PDB file of C-alpha atoms in Angstrom:
ATOM      1  CA  PHE A   1       9.337  -3.677  11.203  1.00  0.00           C
ATOM      2  CA  TYR A   2      10.871  -7.099  11.883  1.00  0.00           C
ATOM      3  CA  THR A   3      13.843  -8.773  10.257  1.00  0.00           C
ATOM      4  CA  GLY A   4      15.395 -12.175  10.818  1.00  0.00           C
ATOM      5  CA  SER A   5      18.265 -14.317   9.616  1.00  0.00           C
ATOM      6  CA  ALA A   6      18.855 -18.016   9.132  1.00  0.00           C
ATOM      7  CA  ALA A   7      21.947 -17.735  11.353  1.00  0.00           C
ATOM      8  CA  ASP A   8      19.664 -16.676  14.229  1.00  0.00           C
ATOM      9  CA  GLN A   9      17.057 -19.352  13.369  1.00  0.00           C
ATOM     10  CA  TRP A  10      14.758 -16.614  12.027  1.00  0.00           C
ATOM     11  CA  GLU A  11      14.326 -15.101  15.465  1.00  0.00           C
ATOM     12  CA  PRO A  12      12.470 -11.775  14.947  1.00  0.00           C
ATOM     13  CA  ASN A  13      14.587  -8.683  15.388  1.00  0.00           C
ATOM     14  CA  THR A  14      13.496  -5.090  15.245  1.00  0.00           C
ATOM     15  CA  THR A  15      15.615  -1.967  15.349  1.00  0.00           C
ATOM     16  CA  VAL A  16      13.403   0.439  13.383  1.00  0.00           C
ATOM     17  CA  ALA A  17       9.696   1.153  13.246  1.00  0.00           C
ATOM     18  CA  ALA A  18       7.685   0.994  10.044  1.00  0.00           C
ATOM     19  CA  PRO A  19       6.055   4.274   8.987  1.00  0.00           C
ATOM     20  CA  THR A  20       2.946   5.163  10.997  1.00  0.00           C
ATOM     21  CA  GLY A  21      -0.190   3.437   9.755  1.00  0.00           C
ATOM     22  CA  THR A  22       1.565   0.851   7.541  1.00  0.00           C
ATOM     23  CA  PHE A  23      -1.026  -1.588   6.204  1.00  0.00           C
ATOM     24  CA  ALA A  24       0.682  -3.229   3.198  1.00  0.00           C
ATOM     25  CA  MET A  25       4.130  -4.402   2.172  1.00  0.00           C
ATOM     26  CA  LEU A  26       4.623  -5.051  -1.552  1.00  0.00           C
ATOM     27  CA  ARG A  27       7.520  -6.054  -3.793  1.00  0.00           C
ATOM     28  CA  GLU A  28       8.185  -3.913  -6.841  1.00  0.00           C
ATOM     29  CA  PRO A  29       9.043  -5.717 -10.121  1.00  0.00           C
ATOM     30  CA  ALA A  30      12.741  -4.759  -9.651  1.00  0.00           C
ATOM     31  CA  GLY A  31      12.676  -6.395  -6.197  1.00  0.00           C
ATOM     32  CA  ASP A  32      12.545  -3.337  -3.930  1.00  0.00           C
ATOM     33  CA  ILE A  33      10.226  -3.389  -0.907  1.00  0.00           C
ATOM     34  CA  LEU A  34       7.415  -0.836  -0.835  1.00  0.00           C
ATOM     35  CA  LEU A  35       5.362  -0.033   2.261  1.00  0.00           C
ATOM     36  CA  VAL A  36       1.952   1.599   1.989  1.00  0.00           C
ATOM     37  CA  ALA A  37       0.799   3.536   5.041  1.00  0.00           C
ATOM     38  CA  SER A  38      -1.986   5.913   5.914  1.00  0.00           C
ATOM     39  CA  THR A  39       0.603   8.695   5.621  1.00  0.00           C
ATOM     40  CA  GLY A  40       1.950   7.733   2.187  1.00  0.00           C
ATOM     41  CA  ILE A  41       4.141   5.321   0.226  1.00  0.00           C
ATOM     42  CA  TYR A  42       7.647   4.394   1.370  1.00  0.00           C
ATOM     43  CA  ARG A  43      10.502   2.420  -0.197  1.00  0.00           C
ATOM     44  CA  LEU A  44      13.005   0.458   1.876  1.00  0.00           C
ATOM     45  CA  VAL A  45      16.360   1.954   0.831  1.00  0.00           C
ATOM     46  CA  GLY A  46      18.536   1.517   3.916  1.00  0.00           C
ATOM     47  CA  ASP A  47      19.553  -1.273   6.230  1.00  0.00           C
ATOM     48  CA  PRO A  48      16.584  -2.234   8.422  1.00  0.00           C
ATOM     49  CA  THR A  49      18.918  -3.989  10.877  1.00  0.00           C
ATOM     50  CA  ARG A  50      20.893  -0.814  11.618  1.00  0.00           C
ATOM     51  CA  ARG A  51      19.972   1.069  14.781  1.00  0.00           C
ATOM     52  CA  TYR A  52      19.098   4.700  14.067  1.00  0.00           C
ATOM     53  CA  GLU A  53      19.972   7.028  16.945  1.00  0.00           C
ATOM     54  CA  PRO A  54      17.470   9.662  18.103  1.00  0.00           C
ATOM     55  CA  LEU A  55      18.184  13.295  17.317  1.00  0.00           C
ATOM     56  CA  ARG A  56      19.477  15.426  20.177  1.00  0.00           C
ATOM     57  CA  LEU A  57      19.391  19.147  20.819  1.00  0.00           C
ATOM     58  CA  GLY A  58      22.038  19.566  23.497  1.00  0.00           C
ATOM     59  CA  ASN A  59      20.973  17.246  26.299  1.00  0.00           C
ATOM     60  CA  ILE A  60      17.391  17.016  25.055  1.00  0.00           C
ATOM     61  CA  ARG A  61      16.426  13.865  23.202  1.00  0.00           C
ATOM     62  CA  LEU A  62      13.958  14.654  20.396  1.00  0.00           C
ATOM     63  CA  PRO A  63      11.225  12.163  19.464  1.00  0.00           C
ATOM     64  CA  TRP A  64      12.591  11.664  15.910  1.00  0.00           C
ATOM     65  CA  SER A  65      15.333   9.381  14.749  1.00  0.00           C
ATOM     66  CA  GLY A  66      18.412  10.683  12.970  1.00  0.00           C
ATOM     67  CA  GLY A  67      17.583   8.618   9.918  1.00  0.00           C
ATOM     68  CA  SER A  68      15.409   5.849   8.615  1.00  0.00           C
ATOM     69  CA  PRO A  69      15.745   3.048   6.098  1.00  0.00           C
ATOM     70  CA  PHE A  70      12.412   4.179   4.583  1.00  0.00           C
ATOM     71  CA  GLN A  71      12.276   6.908   1.941  1.00  0.00           C
ATOM     72  CA  SER A  72       9.078   8.580   0.775  1.00  0.00           C
ATOM     73  CA  ALA A  73       8.107   7.227  -2.640  1.00  0.00           C
ATOM     74  CA  GLY A  74       4.669   8.748  -2.982  1.00  0.00           C
ATOM     75  CA  PRO A  75       3.240  11.855  -4.540  1.00  0.00           C
ATOM     76  CA  GLU A  76       4.450  15.104  -2.980  1.00  0.00           C
ATOM     77  CA  SER A  77       1.588  17.289  -4.139  1.00  0.00           C
ATOM     78  CA  PRO A  78      -1.039  16.634  -3.152  1.00  0.00           C
ATOM     79  CA  PRO A  79       0.256  14.359  -0.394  1.00  0.00           C
ATOM     80  CA  LEU A  80      -1.444  10.991  -0.196  1.00  0.00           C
ATOM     81  CA  VAL A  81      -3.476  10.394   2.973  1.00  0.00           C
ATOM     82  CA  LEU A  82      -5.356   7.103   3.193  1.00  0.00           C
ATOM     83  CA  ALA A  83      -8.144   6.554   5.730  1.00  0.00           C
ATOM     84  CA  ARG A  84      -9.494   3.137   6.690  1.00  0.00           C
ATOM     85  CA  PRO A  85     -10.813   0.954   5.267  1.00  0.00           C
ATOM     86  CA  THR A  86      -7.810   0.596   2.982  1.00  0.00           C
ATOM     87  CA  ALA A  87      -6.266  -1.938   0.624  1.00  0.00           C
ATOM     88  CA  ALA A  88      -3.277  -2.046  -1.704  1.00  0.00           C
ATOM     89  CA  THR A  89      -1.930  -4.281  -4.446  1.00  0.00           C
ATOM     90  CA  MET A  90       0.649  -4.056  -7.199  1.00  0.00           C
ATOM     91  CA  ASN A  91       0.580  -5.299 -10.752  1.00  0.00           C
ATOM     92  CA  PRO A  92       3.553  -7.717 -10.720  1.00  0.00           C
ATOM     93  CA  VAL A  93       4.519  -6.984 -14.330  1.00  0.00           C
ATOM     94  CA  THR A  94       3.876  -3.256 -14.834  1.00  0.00           C
ATOM     95  CA  GLY A  95       4.604  -2.147 -11.270  1.00  0.00           C
ATOM     96  CA  GLU A  96       1.438  -0.062 -11.195  1.00  0.00           C
ATOM     97  CA  LEU A  97       0.246   0.428  -7.643  1.00  0.00           C
ATOM     98  CA  VAL A  98      -3.471   0.204  -6.897  1.00  0.00           C
ATOM     99  CA  LEU A  99      -4.720   1.817  -3.685  1.00  0.00           C
ATOM    100  CA  TYR A 100      -8.161   1.822  -2.135  1.00  0.00           C
ATOM    101  CA  SER A 101      -9.510   4.089   0.589  1.00  0.00           C
ATOM    102  CA  ARG A 102     -13.092   4.885   1.524  1.00  0.00           C
ATOM    103  CA  GLY A 103     -14.782   4.037  -1.749  1.00  0.00           C
ATOM    104  CA  GLN A 104     -12.051   5.489  -3.986  1.00  0.00           C
ATOM    105  CA  ILE A 105      -9.511   3.580  -6.112  1.00  0.00           C
ATOM    106  CA  TRP A 106      -6.256   5.190  -7.270  1.00  0.00           C
ATOM    107  CA  MET A 107      -3.894   3.874  -9.936  1.00  0.00           C
ATOM    108  CA  LEU A 108      -0.315   5.088  -9.427  1.00  0.00           C
ATOM    109  CA  SER A 109       2.860   4.474 -11.379  1.00  0.00           C
ATOM    110  CA  PRO A 110       6.444   5.592 -10.778  1.00  0.00           C
ATOM    111  CA  ASP A 111       7.802   8.645 -12.574  1.00  0.00           C
ATOM    112  CA  GLU A 112      11.418   9.104 -13.757  1.00  0.00           C
ATOM    113  CA  THR A 113      12.532   9.735 -10.134  1.00  0.00           C
ATOM    114  CA  ARG A 114      10.803   6.487  -8.987  1.00  0.00           C
ATOM    115  CA  ARG A 115       8.138   8.415  -7.025  1.00  0.00           C
ATOM    116  CA  TYR A 116       4.620   7.079  -7.468  1.00  0.00           C
ATOM    117  CA  GLN A 117       2.206   9.554  -9.030  1.00  0.00           C
ATOM    118  CA  ILE A 118      -1.574   9.285  -9.299  1.00  0.00           C
ATOM    119  CA  ARG A 119      -2.479   8.487 -12.920  1.00  0.00           C
ATOM    120  CA  ARG A 120      -6.175   7.635 -12.592  1.00  0.00           C
ATOM    121  CA  GLN A 121      -8.840   7.481  -9.918  1.00  0.00           C
ATOM    122  CA  HIS A 122     -12.341   6.108  -9.676  1.00  0.00           C
ATOM    123  CA  GLN A 123     -15.225   6.299  -7.206  1.00  0.00           C
ATOM    124  CA  LEU A 124     -16.830   2.911  -6.571  1.00  0.00           C
ATOM    125  CA  ASP A 125     -20.559   2.407  -6.188  1.00  0.00           C
ATOM    126  CA  GLY A 126     -21.892   1.691  -2.705  1.00  0.00           C
ATOM    127  CA  ARG A 127     -20.911   2.960   0.712  1.00  0.00           C
ATOM    128  CA  ASP A 128     -17.787   5.114   1.135  1.00  0.00           C
ATOM    129  CA  ARG A 129     -16.542   3.104   4.088  1.00  0.00           C
ATOM    130  CA  GLN A 130     -16.930  -0.306   2.524  1.00  0.00           C
ATOM    131  CA  PRO A 131     -13.997  -2.635   3.127  1.00  0.00           C
ATOM    132  CA  LEU A 132     -12.717  -4.645   0.180  1.00  0.00           C
ATOM    133  CA  VAL A 133      -9.889  -6.874  -0.970  1.00  0.00           C
ATOM    134  CA  LEU A 134      -8.185  -6.421  -4.321  1.00  0.00           C
ATOM    135  CA  ALA A 135      -5.682  -7.980  -6.700  1.00  0.00           C
ATOM    136  CA  ALA A 136      -4.136  -6.890 -10.011  1.00  0.00           C
ATOM    137  CA  ALA A 137      -2.844  -8.934 -12.940  1.00  0.00           C
ATOM    138  CA  GLY A 138      -2.448  -8.197 -16.626  1.00  0.00           C
ATOM    139  CA  ASN A 139      -4.876  -5.388 -17.413  1.00  0.00           C
ATOM    140  CA  LEU A 140      -7.424  -6.488 -14.816  1.00  0.00           C
ATOM    141  CA  LEU A 141      -8.356  -5.660 -11.246  1.00  0.00           C
ATOM    142  CA  LEU A 142     -10.253  -8.123  -9.084  1.00  0.00           C
ATOM    143  CA  LEU A 143     -12.314  -6.610  -6.273  1.00  0.00           C
ATOM    144  CA  GLY A 144     -13.902  -8.567  -3.444  1.00  0.00           C
ATOM    145  CA  ARG A 145     -16.684  -6.325  -2.089  1.00  0.00           C
ATOM    146  CA  ASP A 146     -18.243  -6.335   1.373  1.00  0.00           C
ATOM    147  CA  ASP A 147     -21.670  -7.261  -0.040  1.00  0.00           C
ATOM    148  CA  GLY A 148     -20.256 -10.533  -1.439  1.00  0.00           C
ATOM    149  CA  ARG A 149     -19.720  -9.351  -5.026  1.00  0.00           C
ATOM    150  CA  LEU A 150     -16.578 -10.252  -6.958  1.00  0.00           C
ATOM    151  CA  GLN A 151     -15.913  -7.726  -9.719  1.00  0.00           C
ATOM    152  CA  VAL A 152     -13.415  -7.850 -12.565  1.00  0.00           C
ATOM    153  CA  LEU A 153     -12.518  -4.329 -13.726  1.00  0.00           C
ATOM    154  CA  ASP A 154     -10.479  -3.069 -16.650  1.00  0.00           C
ATOM    155  CA  GLN A 155      -7.370  -1.557 -15.021  1.00  0.00           C
ATOM    156  CA  GLN A 156      -7.251   1.369 -17.473  1.00  0.00           C
ATOM    157  CA  THR A 157     -10.903   2.447 -17.543  1.00  0.00           C
ATOM    158  CA  PHE A 158     -12.263   0.886 -14.312  1.00  0.00           C
ATOM    159  CA  GLU A 159     -15.157  -0.493 -16.380  1.00  0.00           C
ATOM    160  CA  VAL A 160     -16.811  -3.523 -14.740  1.00  0.00           C
ATOM    161  CA  LEU A 161     -16.169  -6.401 -17.174  1.00  0.00           C
ATOM    162  CA  HIS A 162     -17.663  -9.200 -15.065  1.00  0.00           C
ATOM    163  CA  GLU A 163     -19.510  -9.429 -11.798  1.00  0.00           C
ATOM    164  CA  TYR A 164     -20.209 -12.525  -9.719  1.00  0.00           C
ATOM    165  CA  GLN A 165     -21.927 -13.075  -6.399  1.00  0.00           C
ATOM    166  CA  PRO A 166     -20.967 -16.597  -5.318  1.00  0.00           C
ATOM    167  CA  GLU A 167     -22.453 -16.246  -1.831  1.00  0.00           C
ATOM    168  CA  GLU A 168     -24.752 -13.343  -1.084  1.00  0.00           C
ATOM    169  CA  SER A 169     -23.747 -10.996   1.738  1.00  0.00           C
ATOM    170  CA  THR A 170     -20.584 -12.961   2.564  1.00  0.00           C
ATOM    171  CA  PRO A 171     -17.590 -10.746   1.873  1.00  0.00           C
ATOM    172  CA  PRO A 172     -14.456 -12.374   0.437  1.00  0.00           C
ATOM    173  CA  ARG A 173     -11.538 -12.188   2.874  1.00  0.00           C
ATOM    174  CA  PHE A 174      -8.618 -12.968   0.576  1.00  0.00           C
ATOM    175  CA  LEU A 175      -7.875 -13.014  -3.161  1.00  0.00           C
TER     176      LEU A 175
END
């Protein structure tokens, strides 16, 4: 996890590691930073420029730090484990988090403690290990599929509202 400052001419600085398997960094509507990793969802709550000392048991240095600026923000039960291929996006207005892993889409929203809980899930057609790109806006999801299809889905029901195939067998890379 890198930080930088204008005073240091944006020279990258790192003092802490992002959670294992981090593949997306998103901004919640309130401005907080959310990291999505294969091991769950994490919110940046501490100072990422602070150095966190490793834990010690007597003279033995343990392989864990004595703190982290990242706090778990995902479901506790069942825990969220995401296997590649993965993708994540956030609705910029509602703050709903959309996750994709191995053919499955999950819609999550924060509860009263600000932990994201799974509200809906949907199995996509096609291969389980298909990579895709996705975006969310309003009540719509836009999926770019590995077979070249662009699909517009209703965010509440996951119904396919429109489907386009601008260039057959050429997967979209970005949305």
